[in-house]
CSV table of C-alpha atoms in Angstrom, one decimal:
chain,number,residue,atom,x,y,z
A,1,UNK,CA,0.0,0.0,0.0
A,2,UNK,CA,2.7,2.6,0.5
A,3,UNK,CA,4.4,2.2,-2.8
A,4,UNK,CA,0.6,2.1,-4.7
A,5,UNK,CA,0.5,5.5,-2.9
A,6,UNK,CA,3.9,6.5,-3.4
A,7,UNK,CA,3.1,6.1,-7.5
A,8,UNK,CA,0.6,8.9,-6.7
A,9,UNK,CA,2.7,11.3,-5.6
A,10,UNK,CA,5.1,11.2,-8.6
A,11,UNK,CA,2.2,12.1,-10.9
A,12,UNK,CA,-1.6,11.9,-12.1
A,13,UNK,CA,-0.9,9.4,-14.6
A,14,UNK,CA,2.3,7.6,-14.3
A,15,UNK,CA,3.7,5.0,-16.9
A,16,UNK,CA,5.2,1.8,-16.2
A,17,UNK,CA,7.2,-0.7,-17.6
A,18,UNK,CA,4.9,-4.1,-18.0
A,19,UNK,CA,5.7,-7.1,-19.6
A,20,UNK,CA,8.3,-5.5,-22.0
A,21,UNK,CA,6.0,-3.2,-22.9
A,22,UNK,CA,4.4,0.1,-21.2
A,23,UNK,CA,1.0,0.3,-19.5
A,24,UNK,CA,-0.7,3.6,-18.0
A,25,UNK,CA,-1.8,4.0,-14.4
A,26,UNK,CA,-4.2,6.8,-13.5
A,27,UNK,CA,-4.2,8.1,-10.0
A,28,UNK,CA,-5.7,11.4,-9.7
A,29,UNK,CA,-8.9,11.0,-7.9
A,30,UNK,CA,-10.9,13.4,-9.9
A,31,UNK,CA,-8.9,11.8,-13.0
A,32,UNK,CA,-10.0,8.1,-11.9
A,33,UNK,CA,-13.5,8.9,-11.6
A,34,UNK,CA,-13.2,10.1,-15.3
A,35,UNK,CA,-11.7,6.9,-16.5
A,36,UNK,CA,-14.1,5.0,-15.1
A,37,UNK,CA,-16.8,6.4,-16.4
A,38,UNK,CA,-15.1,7.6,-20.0
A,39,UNK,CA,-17.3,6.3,-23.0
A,40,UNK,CA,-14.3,5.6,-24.9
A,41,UNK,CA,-12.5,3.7,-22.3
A,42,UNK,CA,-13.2,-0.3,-23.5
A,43,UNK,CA,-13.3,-3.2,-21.5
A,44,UNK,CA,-14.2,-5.7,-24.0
A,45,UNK,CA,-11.6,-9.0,-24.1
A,46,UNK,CA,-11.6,-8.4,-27.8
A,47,UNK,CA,-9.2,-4.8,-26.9
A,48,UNK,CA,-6.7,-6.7,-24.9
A,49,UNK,CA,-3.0,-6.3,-26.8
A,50,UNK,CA,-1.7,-9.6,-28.3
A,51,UNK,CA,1.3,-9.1,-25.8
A,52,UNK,CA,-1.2,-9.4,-22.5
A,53,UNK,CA,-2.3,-12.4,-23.8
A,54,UNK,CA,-0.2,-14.8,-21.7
A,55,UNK,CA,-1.0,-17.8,-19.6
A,56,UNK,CA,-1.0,-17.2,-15.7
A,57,UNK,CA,-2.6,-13.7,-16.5
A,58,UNK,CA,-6.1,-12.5,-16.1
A,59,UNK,CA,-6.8,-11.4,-19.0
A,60,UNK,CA,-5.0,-14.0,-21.0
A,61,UNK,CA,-7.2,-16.8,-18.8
A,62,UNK,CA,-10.1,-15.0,-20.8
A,63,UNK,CA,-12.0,-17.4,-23.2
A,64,UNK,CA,-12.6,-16.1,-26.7
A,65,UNK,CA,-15.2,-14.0,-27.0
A,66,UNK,CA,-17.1,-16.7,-29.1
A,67,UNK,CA,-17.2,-18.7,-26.8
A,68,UNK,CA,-18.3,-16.7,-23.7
A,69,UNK,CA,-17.6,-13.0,-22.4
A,70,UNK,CA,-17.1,-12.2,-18.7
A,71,UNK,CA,-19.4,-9.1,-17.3
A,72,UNK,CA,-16.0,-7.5,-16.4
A,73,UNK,CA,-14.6,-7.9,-19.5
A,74,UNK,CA,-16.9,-6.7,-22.0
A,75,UNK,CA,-19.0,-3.2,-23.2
A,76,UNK,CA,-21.9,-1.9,-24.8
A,77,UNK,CA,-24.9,-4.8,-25.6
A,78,UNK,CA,-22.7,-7.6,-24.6
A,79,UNK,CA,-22.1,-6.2,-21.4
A,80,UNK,CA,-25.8,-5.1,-20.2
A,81,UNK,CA,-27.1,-8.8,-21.2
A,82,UNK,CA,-25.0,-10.1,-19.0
A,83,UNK,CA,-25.8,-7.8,-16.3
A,84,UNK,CA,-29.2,-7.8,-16.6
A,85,UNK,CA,-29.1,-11.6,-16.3
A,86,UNK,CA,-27.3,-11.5,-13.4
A,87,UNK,CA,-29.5,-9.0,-12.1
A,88,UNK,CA,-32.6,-11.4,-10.4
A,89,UNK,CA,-29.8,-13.3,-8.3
A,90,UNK,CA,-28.7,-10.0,-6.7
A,91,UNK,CA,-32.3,-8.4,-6.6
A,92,UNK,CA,-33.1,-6.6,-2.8
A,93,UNK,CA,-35.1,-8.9,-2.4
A,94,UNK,CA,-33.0,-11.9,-3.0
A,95,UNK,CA,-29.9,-10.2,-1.6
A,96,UNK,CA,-32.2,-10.5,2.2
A,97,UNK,CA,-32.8,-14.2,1.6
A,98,UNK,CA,-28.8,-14.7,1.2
A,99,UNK,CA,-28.2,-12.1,4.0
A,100,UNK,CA,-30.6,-15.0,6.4
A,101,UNK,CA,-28.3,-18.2,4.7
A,102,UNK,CA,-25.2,-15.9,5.9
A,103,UNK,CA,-26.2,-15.2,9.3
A,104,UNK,CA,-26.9,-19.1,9.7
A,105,UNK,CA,-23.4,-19.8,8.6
A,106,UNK,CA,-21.8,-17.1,10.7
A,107,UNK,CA,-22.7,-18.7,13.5
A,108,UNK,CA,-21.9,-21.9,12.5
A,109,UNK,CA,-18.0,-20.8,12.3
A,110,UNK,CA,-18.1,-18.5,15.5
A,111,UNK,CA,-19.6,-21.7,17.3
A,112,UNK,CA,-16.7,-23.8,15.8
A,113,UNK,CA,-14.0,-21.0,17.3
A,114,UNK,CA,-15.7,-21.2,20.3
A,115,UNK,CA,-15.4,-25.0,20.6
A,116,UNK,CA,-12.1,-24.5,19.5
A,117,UNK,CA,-11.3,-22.0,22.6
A,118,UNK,CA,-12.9,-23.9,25.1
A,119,UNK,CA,-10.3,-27.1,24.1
A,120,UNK,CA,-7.9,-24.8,24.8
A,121,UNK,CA,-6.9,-23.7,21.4
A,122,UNK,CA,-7.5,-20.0,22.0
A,123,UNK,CA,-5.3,-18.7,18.9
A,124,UNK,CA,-6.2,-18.7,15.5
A,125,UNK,CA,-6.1,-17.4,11.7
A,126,UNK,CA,-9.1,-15.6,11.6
A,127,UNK,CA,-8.3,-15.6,7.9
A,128,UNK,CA,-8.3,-19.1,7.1
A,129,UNK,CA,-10.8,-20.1,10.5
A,130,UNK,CA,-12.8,-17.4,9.8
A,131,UNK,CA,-13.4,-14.8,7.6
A,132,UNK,CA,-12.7,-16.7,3.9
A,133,UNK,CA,-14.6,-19.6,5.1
A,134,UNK,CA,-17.8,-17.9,5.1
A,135,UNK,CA,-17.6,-16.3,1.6
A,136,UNK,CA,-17.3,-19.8,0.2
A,137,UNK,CA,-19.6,-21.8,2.1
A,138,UNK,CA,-22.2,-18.8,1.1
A,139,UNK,CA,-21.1,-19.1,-2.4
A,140,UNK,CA,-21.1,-22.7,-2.4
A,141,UNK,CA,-24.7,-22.7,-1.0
A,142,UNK,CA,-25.8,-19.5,-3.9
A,143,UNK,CA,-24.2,-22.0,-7.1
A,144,UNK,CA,-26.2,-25.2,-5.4
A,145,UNK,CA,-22.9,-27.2,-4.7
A,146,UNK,CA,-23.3,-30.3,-2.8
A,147,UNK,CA,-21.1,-31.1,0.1
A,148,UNK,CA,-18.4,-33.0,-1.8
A,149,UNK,CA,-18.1,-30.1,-4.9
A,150,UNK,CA,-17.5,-27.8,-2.2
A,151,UNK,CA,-15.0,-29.6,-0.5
A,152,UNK,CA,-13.5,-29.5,-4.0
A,153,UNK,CA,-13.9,-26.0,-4.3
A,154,UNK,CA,-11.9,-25.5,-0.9
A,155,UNK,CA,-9.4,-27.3,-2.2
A,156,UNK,CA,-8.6,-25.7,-5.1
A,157,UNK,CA,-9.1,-22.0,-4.0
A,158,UNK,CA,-6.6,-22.8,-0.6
A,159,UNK,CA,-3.9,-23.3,-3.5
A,160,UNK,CA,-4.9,-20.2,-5.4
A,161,UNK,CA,-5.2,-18.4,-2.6
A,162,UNK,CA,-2.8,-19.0,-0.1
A,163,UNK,CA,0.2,-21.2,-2.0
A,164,UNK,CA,3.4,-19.4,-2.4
A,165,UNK,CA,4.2,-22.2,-5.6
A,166,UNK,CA,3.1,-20.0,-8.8
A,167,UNK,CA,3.2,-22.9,-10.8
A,168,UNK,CA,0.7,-24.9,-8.8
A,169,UNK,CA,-1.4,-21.6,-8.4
A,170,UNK,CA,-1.9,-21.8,-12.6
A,171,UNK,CA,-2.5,-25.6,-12.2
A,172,UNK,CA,-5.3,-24.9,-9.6
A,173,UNK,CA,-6.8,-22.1,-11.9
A,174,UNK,CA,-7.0,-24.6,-14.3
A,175,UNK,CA,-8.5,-27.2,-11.8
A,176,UNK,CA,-11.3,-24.8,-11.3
A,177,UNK,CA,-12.4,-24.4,-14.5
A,178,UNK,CA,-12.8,-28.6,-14.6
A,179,UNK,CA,-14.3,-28.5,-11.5
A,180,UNK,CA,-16.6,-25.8,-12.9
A,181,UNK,CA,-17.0,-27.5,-16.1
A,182,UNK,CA,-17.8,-30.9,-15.0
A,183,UNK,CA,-20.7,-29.5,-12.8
A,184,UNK,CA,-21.9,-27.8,-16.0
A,185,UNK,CA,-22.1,-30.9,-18.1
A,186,UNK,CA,-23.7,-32.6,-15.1
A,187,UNK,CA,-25.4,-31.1,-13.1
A,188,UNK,CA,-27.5,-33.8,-11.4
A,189,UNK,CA,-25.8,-33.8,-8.0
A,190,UNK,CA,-26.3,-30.4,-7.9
A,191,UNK,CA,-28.9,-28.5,-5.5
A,192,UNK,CA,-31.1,-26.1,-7.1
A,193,UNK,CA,-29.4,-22.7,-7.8
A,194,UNK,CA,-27.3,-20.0,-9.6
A,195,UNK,CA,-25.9,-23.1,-12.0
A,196,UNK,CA,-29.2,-25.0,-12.2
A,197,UNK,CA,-30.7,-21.9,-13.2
A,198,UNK,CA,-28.5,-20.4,-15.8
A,199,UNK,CA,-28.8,-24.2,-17.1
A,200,UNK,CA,-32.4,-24.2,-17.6
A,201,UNK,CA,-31.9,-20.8,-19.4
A,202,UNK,CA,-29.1,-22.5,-22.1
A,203,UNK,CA,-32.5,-24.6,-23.1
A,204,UNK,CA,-34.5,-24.6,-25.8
A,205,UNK,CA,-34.4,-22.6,-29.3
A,206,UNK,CA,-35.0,-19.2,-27.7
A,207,UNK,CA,-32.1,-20.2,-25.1
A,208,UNK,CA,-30.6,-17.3,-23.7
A,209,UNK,CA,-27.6,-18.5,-22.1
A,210,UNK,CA,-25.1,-21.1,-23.5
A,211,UNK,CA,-23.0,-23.6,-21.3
A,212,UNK,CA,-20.0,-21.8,-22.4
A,213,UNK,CA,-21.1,-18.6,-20.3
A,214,UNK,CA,-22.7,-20.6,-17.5
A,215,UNK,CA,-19.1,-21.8,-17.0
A,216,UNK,CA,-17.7,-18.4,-17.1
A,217,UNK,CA,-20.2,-16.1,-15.7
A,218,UNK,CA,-19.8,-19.2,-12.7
A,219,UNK,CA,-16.2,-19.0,-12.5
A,220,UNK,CA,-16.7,-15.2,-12.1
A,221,UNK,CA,-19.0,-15.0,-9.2
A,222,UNK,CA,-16.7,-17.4,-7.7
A,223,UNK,CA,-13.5,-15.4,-7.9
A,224,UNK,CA,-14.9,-11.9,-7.0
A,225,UNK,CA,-17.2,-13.3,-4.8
A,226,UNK,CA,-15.2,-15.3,-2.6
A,227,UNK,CA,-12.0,-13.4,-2.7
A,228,UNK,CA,-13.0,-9.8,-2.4
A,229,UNK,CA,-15.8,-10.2,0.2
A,230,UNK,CA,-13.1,-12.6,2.5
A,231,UNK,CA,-10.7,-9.7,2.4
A,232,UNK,CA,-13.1,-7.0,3.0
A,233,UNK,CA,-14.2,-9.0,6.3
A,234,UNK,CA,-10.3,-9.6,7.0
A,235,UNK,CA,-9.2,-6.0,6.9
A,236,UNK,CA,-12.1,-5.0,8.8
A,237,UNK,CA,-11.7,-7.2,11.9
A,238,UNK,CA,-8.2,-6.0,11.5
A,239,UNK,CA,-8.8,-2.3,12.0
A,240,UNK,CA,-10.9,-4.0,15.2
A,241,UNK,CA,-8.4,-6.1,17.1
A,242,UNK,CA,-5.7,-3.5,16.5
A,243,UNK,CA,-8.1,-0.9,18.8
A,244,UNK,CA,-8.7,-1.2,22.6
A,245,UNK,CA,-12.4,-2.9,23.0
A,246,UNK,CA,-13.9,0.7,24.0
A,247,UNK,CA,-12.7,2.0,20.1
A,248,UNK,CA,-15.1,-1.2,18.3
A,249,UNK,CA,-17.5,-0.4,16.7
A,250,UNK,CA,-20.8,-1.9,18.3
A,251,UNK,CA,-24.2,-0.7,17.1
A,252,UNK,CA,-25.4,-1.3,13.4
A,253,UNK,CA,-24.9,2.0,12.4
A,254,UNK,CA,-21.2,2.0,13.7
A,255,UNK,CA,-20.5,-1.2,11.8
A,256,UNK,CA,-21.4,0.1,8.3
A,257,UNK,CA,-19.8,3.1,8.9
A,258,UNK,CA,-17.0,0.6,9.5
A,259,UNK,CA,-16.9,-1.7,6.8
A,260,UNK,CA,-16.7,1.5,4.1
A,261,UNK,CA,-14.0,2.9,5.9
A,262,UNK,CA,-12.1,-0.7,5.5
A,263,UNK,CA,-13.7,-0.7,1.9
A,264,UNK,CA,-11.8,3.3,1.6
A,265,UNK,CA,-8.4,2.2,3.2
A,266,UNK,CA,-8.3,-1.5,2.0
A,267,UNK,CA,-9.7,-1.8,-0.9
A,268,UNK,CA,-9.0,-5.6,-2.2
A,269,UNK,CA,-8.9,-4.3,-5.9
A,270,UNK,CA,-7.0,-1.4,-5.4
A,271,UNK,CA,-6.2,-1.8,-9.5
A,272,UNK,CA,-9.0,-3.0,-10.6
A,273,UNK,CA,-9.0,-4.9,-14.1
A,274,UNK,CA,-7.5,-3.3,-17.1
A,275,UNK,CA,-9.3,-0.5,-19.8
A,276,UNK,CA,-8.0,0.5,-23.2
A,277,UNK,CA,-8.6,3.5,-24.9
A,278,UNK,CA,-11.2,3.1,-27.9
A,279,UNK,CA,-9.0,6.3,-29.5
A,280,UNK,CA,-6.3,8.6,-28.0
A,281,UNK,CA,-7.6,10.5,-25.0
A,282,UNK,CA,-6.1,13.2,-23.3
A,283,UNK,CA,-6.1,13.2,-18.7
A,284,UNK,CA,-5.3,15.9,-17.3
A,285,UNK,CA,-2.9,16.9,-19.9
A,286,UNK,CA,-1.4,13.2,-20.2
A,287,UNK,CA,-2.0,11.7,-23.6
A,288,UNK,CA,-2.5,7.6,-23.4
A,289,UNK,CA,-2.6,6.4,-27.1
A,290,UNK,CA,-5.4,4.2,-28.3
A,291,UNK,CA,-5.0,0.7,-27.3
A,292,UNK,CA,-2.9,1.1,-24.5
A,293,UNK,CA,-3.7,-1.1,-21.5
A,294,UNK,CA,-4.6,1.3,-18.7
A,295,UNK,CA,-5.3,0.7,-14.9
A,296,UNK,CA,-6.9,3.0,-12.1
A,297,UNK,CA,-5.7,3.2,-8.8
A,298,UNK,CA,-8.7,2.9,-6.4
A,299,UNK,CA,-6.1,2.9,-3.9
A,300,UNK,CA,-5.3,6.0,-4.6
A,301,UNK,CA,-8.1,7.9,-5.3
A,302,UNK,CA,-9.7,6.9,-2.0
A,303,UNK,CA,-7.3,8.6,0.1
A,304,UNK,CA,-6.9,12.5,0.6
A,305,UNK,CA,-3.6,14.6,-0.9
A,306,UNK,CA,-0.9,13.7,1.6
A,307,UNK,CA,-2.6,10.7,3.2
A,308,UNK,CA,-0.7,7.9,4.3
A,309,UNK,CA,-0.9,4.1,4.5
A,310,UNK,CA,-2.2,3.7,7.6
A,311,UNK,CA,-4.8,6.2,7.8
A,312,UNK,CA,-8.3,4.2,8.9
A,313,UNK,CA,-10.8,6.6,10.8
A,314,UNK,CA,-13.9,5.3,11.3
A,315,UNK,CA,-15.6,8.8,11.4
A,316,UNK,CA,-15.0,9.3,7.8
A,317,UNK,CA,-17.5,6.3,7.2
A,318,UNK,CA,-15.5,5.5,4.1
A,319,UNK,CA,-16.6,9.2,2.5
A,320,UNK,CA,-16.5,9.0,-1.4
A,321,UNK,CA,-14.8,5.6,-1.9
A,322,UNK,CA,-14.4,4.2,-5.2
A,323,UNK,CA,-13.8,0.6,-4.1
A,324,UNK,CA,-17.0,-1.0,-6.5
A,325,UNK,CA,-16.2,1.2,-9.0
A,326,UNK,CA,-18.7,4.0,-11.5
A,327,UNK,CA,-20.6,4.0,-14.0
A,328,UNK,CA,-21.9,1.0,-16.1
A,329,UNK,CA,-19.2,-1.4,-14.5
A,330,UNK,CA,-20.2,-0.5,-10.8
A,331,UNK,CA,-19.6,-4.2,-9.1
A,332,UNK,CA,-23.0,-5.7,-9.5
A,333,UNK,CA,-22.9,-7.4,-6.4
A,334,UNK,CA,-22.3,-4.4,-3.7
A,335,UNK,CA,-24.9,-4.6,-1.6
A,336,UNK,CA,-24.4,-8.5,-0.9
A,337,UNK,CA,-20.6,-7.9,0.0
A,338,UNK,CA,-21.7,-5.3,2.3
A,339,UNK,CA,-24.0,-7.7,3.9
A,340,UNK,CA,-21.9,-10.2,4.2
A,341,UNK,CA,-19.3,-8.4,6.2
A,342,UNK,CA,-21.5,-6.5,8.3
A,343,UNK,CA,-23.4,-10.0,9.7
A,344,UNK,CA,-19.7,-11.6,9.8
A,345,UNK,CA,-18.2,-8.6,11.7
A,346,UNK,CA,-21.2,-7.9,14.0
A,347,UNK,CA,-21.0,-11.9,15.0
A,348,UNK,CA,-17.3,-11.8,15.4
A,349,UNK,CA,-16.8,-8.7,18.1
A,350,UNK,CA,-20.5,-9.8,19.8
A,351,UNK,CA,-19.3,-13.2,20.6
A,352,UNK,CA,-15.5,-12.5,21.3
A,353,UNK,CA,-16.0,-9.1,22.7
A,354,UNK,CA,-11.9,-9.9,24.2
A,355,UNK,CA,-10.5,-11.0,21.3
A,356,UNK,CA,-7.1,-9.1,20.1
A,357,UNK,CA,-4.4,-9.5,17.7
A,358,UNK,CA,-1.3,-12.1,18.7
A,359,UNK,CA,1.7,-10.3,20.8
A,360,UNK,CA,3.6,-13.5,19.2
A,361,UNK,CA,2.8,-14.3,15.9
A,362,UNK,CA,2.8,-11.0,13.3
A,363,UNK,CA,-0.2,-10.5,10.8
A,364,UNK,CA,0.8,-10.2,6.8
A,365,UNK,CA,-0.4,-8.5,4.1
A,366,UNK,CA,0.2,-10.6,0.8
A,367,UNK,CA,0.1,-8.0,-2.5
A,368,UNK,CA,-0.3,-8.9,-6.3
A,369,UNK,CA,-0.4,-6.5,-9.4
A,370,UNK,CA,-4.6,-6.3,-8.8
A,371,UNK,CA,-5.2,-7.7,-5.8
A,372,UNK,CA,-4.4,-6.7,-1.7
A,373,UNK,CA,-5.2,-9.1,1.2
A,374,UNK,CA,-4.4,-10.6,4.8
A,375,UNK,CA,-2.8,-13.7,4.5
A,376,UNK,CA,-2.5,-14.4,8.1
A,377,UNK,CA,-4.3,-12.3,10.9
A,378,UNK,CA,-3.7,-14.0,14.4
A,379,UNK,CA,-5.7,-13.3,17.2
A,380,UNK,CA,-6.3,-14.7,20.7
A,381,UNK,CA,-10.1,-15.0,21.0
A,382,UNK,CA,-10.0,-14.4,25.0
């Protein structure tokens, strides 16, 4: 987080030597929220540069566009299909049933820490005991996964997430597409769900889905909705357990105000994924030439002239943050990631109202180009 910051001060836009090549990062606050929201700003796969289009990368893990398009990686008609088919699963409405499903898991992992204290175990990972567990059992439950497919799914996202082996982090990208795949072809064990339902849509002459985006548009929820929301929860308990019991935040109120706060100072996309200029277009006086691949930092532009890394203040409430994102590509699924880390922090602090970070074992912050999280965040429960 320093150095992200640190790239703001040299300049609004800075450029940057990427894989042989140059990219374009815009910092500038005022200048991000422009970018994000600039008409001739593409996301579509079909913009990416033949030279992003290596193995291990995001972007060059994309499928063809003939087969599928992701919702974060495509414009215009293509992308407001997609959205507005993902739209039912995320409706108010829905997003109150899932908010119930999470509150039942919640407790279902506090009680297992508590059984876990009271054998005398009272230190853990809140990261892997706690706060990434819930994001994947909820997803799990949201896709209609049966037990065993998400003990596969565990599997395969510990390596992704957590292994320090780059090579066996590709392998288990590629394990998840199978997994993914295989559940898509059949689909009998499955419970009813996101999966089942984009299925019965890929049906029929008028079908409006095809397997080939149920796969994707899958894969997708998964990764954003697993990672991001674990790391939101993360950071926030973080801020807590750092702060004397009396500085917690308590009432409902106090834990939103929270959770944006961690959202402003932590965002887990603080680069978000990539954009390329439709034609050459001028940012505050920087020219990026058409085609260039171009990043925002949300990092950045969350924090004030001057600000430092290690600046959380829960008064601010998280004040303008540009964590989801603007415009048409504002993350689709907001309002459940809130939810999900307000029920998850609210259980945490109410049923271990003691619990503190570790005086022996140090927490860690693991960083990649796009993505920020805690790897390890010990505490003592009591």
């Amino acid at each position: 987080m320093p150095e992200l910051l640190a790239a703001a001060r040299v300049a609004p836009v800075v450029r940057i030597p990427y894989l042989g090549q140059h990219a374009w990062v815009v910092c500038d606050r005022e200048l991000v929220k422009v970018a994000l929201a600039h008409p001739k700003m593409g996301k579509d796969i079909t913009l990416v540069p033949e030279f992003m289009k290596q193995p291990g990368l995001m972007v060059g893990s994309q499928p063809p566009p003939e087969y599928a398009r992701a919702m974060i990686m495509s414009d215009g008609e293509d992308h407001a299909r997609i959205r507005r088919l993902h739209a039912p699963v995320l409706s108010p409405r829905n997003t109150e049933k899932w908010g119930e499903r999470v509150s039942v898991k919640v407790e279902g992992f506090l009680d297992e820490l508590d059984q876990r204290g009271a054998q005398g175990d009272n230190e853990v990972n809140v990261v892997t005991d706690y706060t990434h567990k819930i994001p994947l059992a909820f997803i799990s439950e949201m896709l209609g996964l049966p037990d065993e497919a998400e003990r596969q799914l565990r599997s395969i996202t510990d390596v992704m997430l957590y292994s320090s082996d780059y090579e066996a982090r590709t392998l288990a990208v590629r394990a998840l597409y199978g997994a993914v795949e295989g559940w898509v072809a059949d689909p009998a064990p499955l419970r009813d769900g996101v999966i089942t339902g984009l299925l019965a849509s890929s049906n029929g002459i008028d079908a409006a889905v095809t397997e080939g985006e149920v796969i994707v548009w899958t894969l997708g929820m998964i990764i954003t909705g697993y990672e991001t929301t674990g790391s939101l929860i993360s950071a926030s308990l973080f801020e807590a357990l750092r702060r004397p019991v009396q500085e917690r935040p308590k009432t409902d109120d106090e834990i939103k105000a929270w959770i944006e706060e961690a959202l402003r100072v932590h965002p887990p996309f603080p680069h978000p994924t990539w954009r390329f200029p439709l034609e050459d277009i001028e940012l505050g006086g920087y020219l990026i030439p058409k085609g260039a691949p171009v990043q925002v930092s949300i990092a950045a532009a969350n924090r004030e002239p001057g600000e430092g890394a290690d600046s959380f203040d829960s008064a601010r409430g998280g004040h303008g943050h540009l964590s989801f994102g603007l415009g048409m590509h504002y993350c689709i699924g907001a309002s459940l990631v809130r939810l999900e880390a307000q029920i998850a922090v609210s259980g945490f602090l109410r049923r271990f109202p003691q619990a503190r970070l570790s005086t022996t074992t140090p927490y860690e912050w693991e960083s990649e180009w796009m993505i920020r999280r805690m790897s390890v965040l010990p505490a003592t429960l009591r």
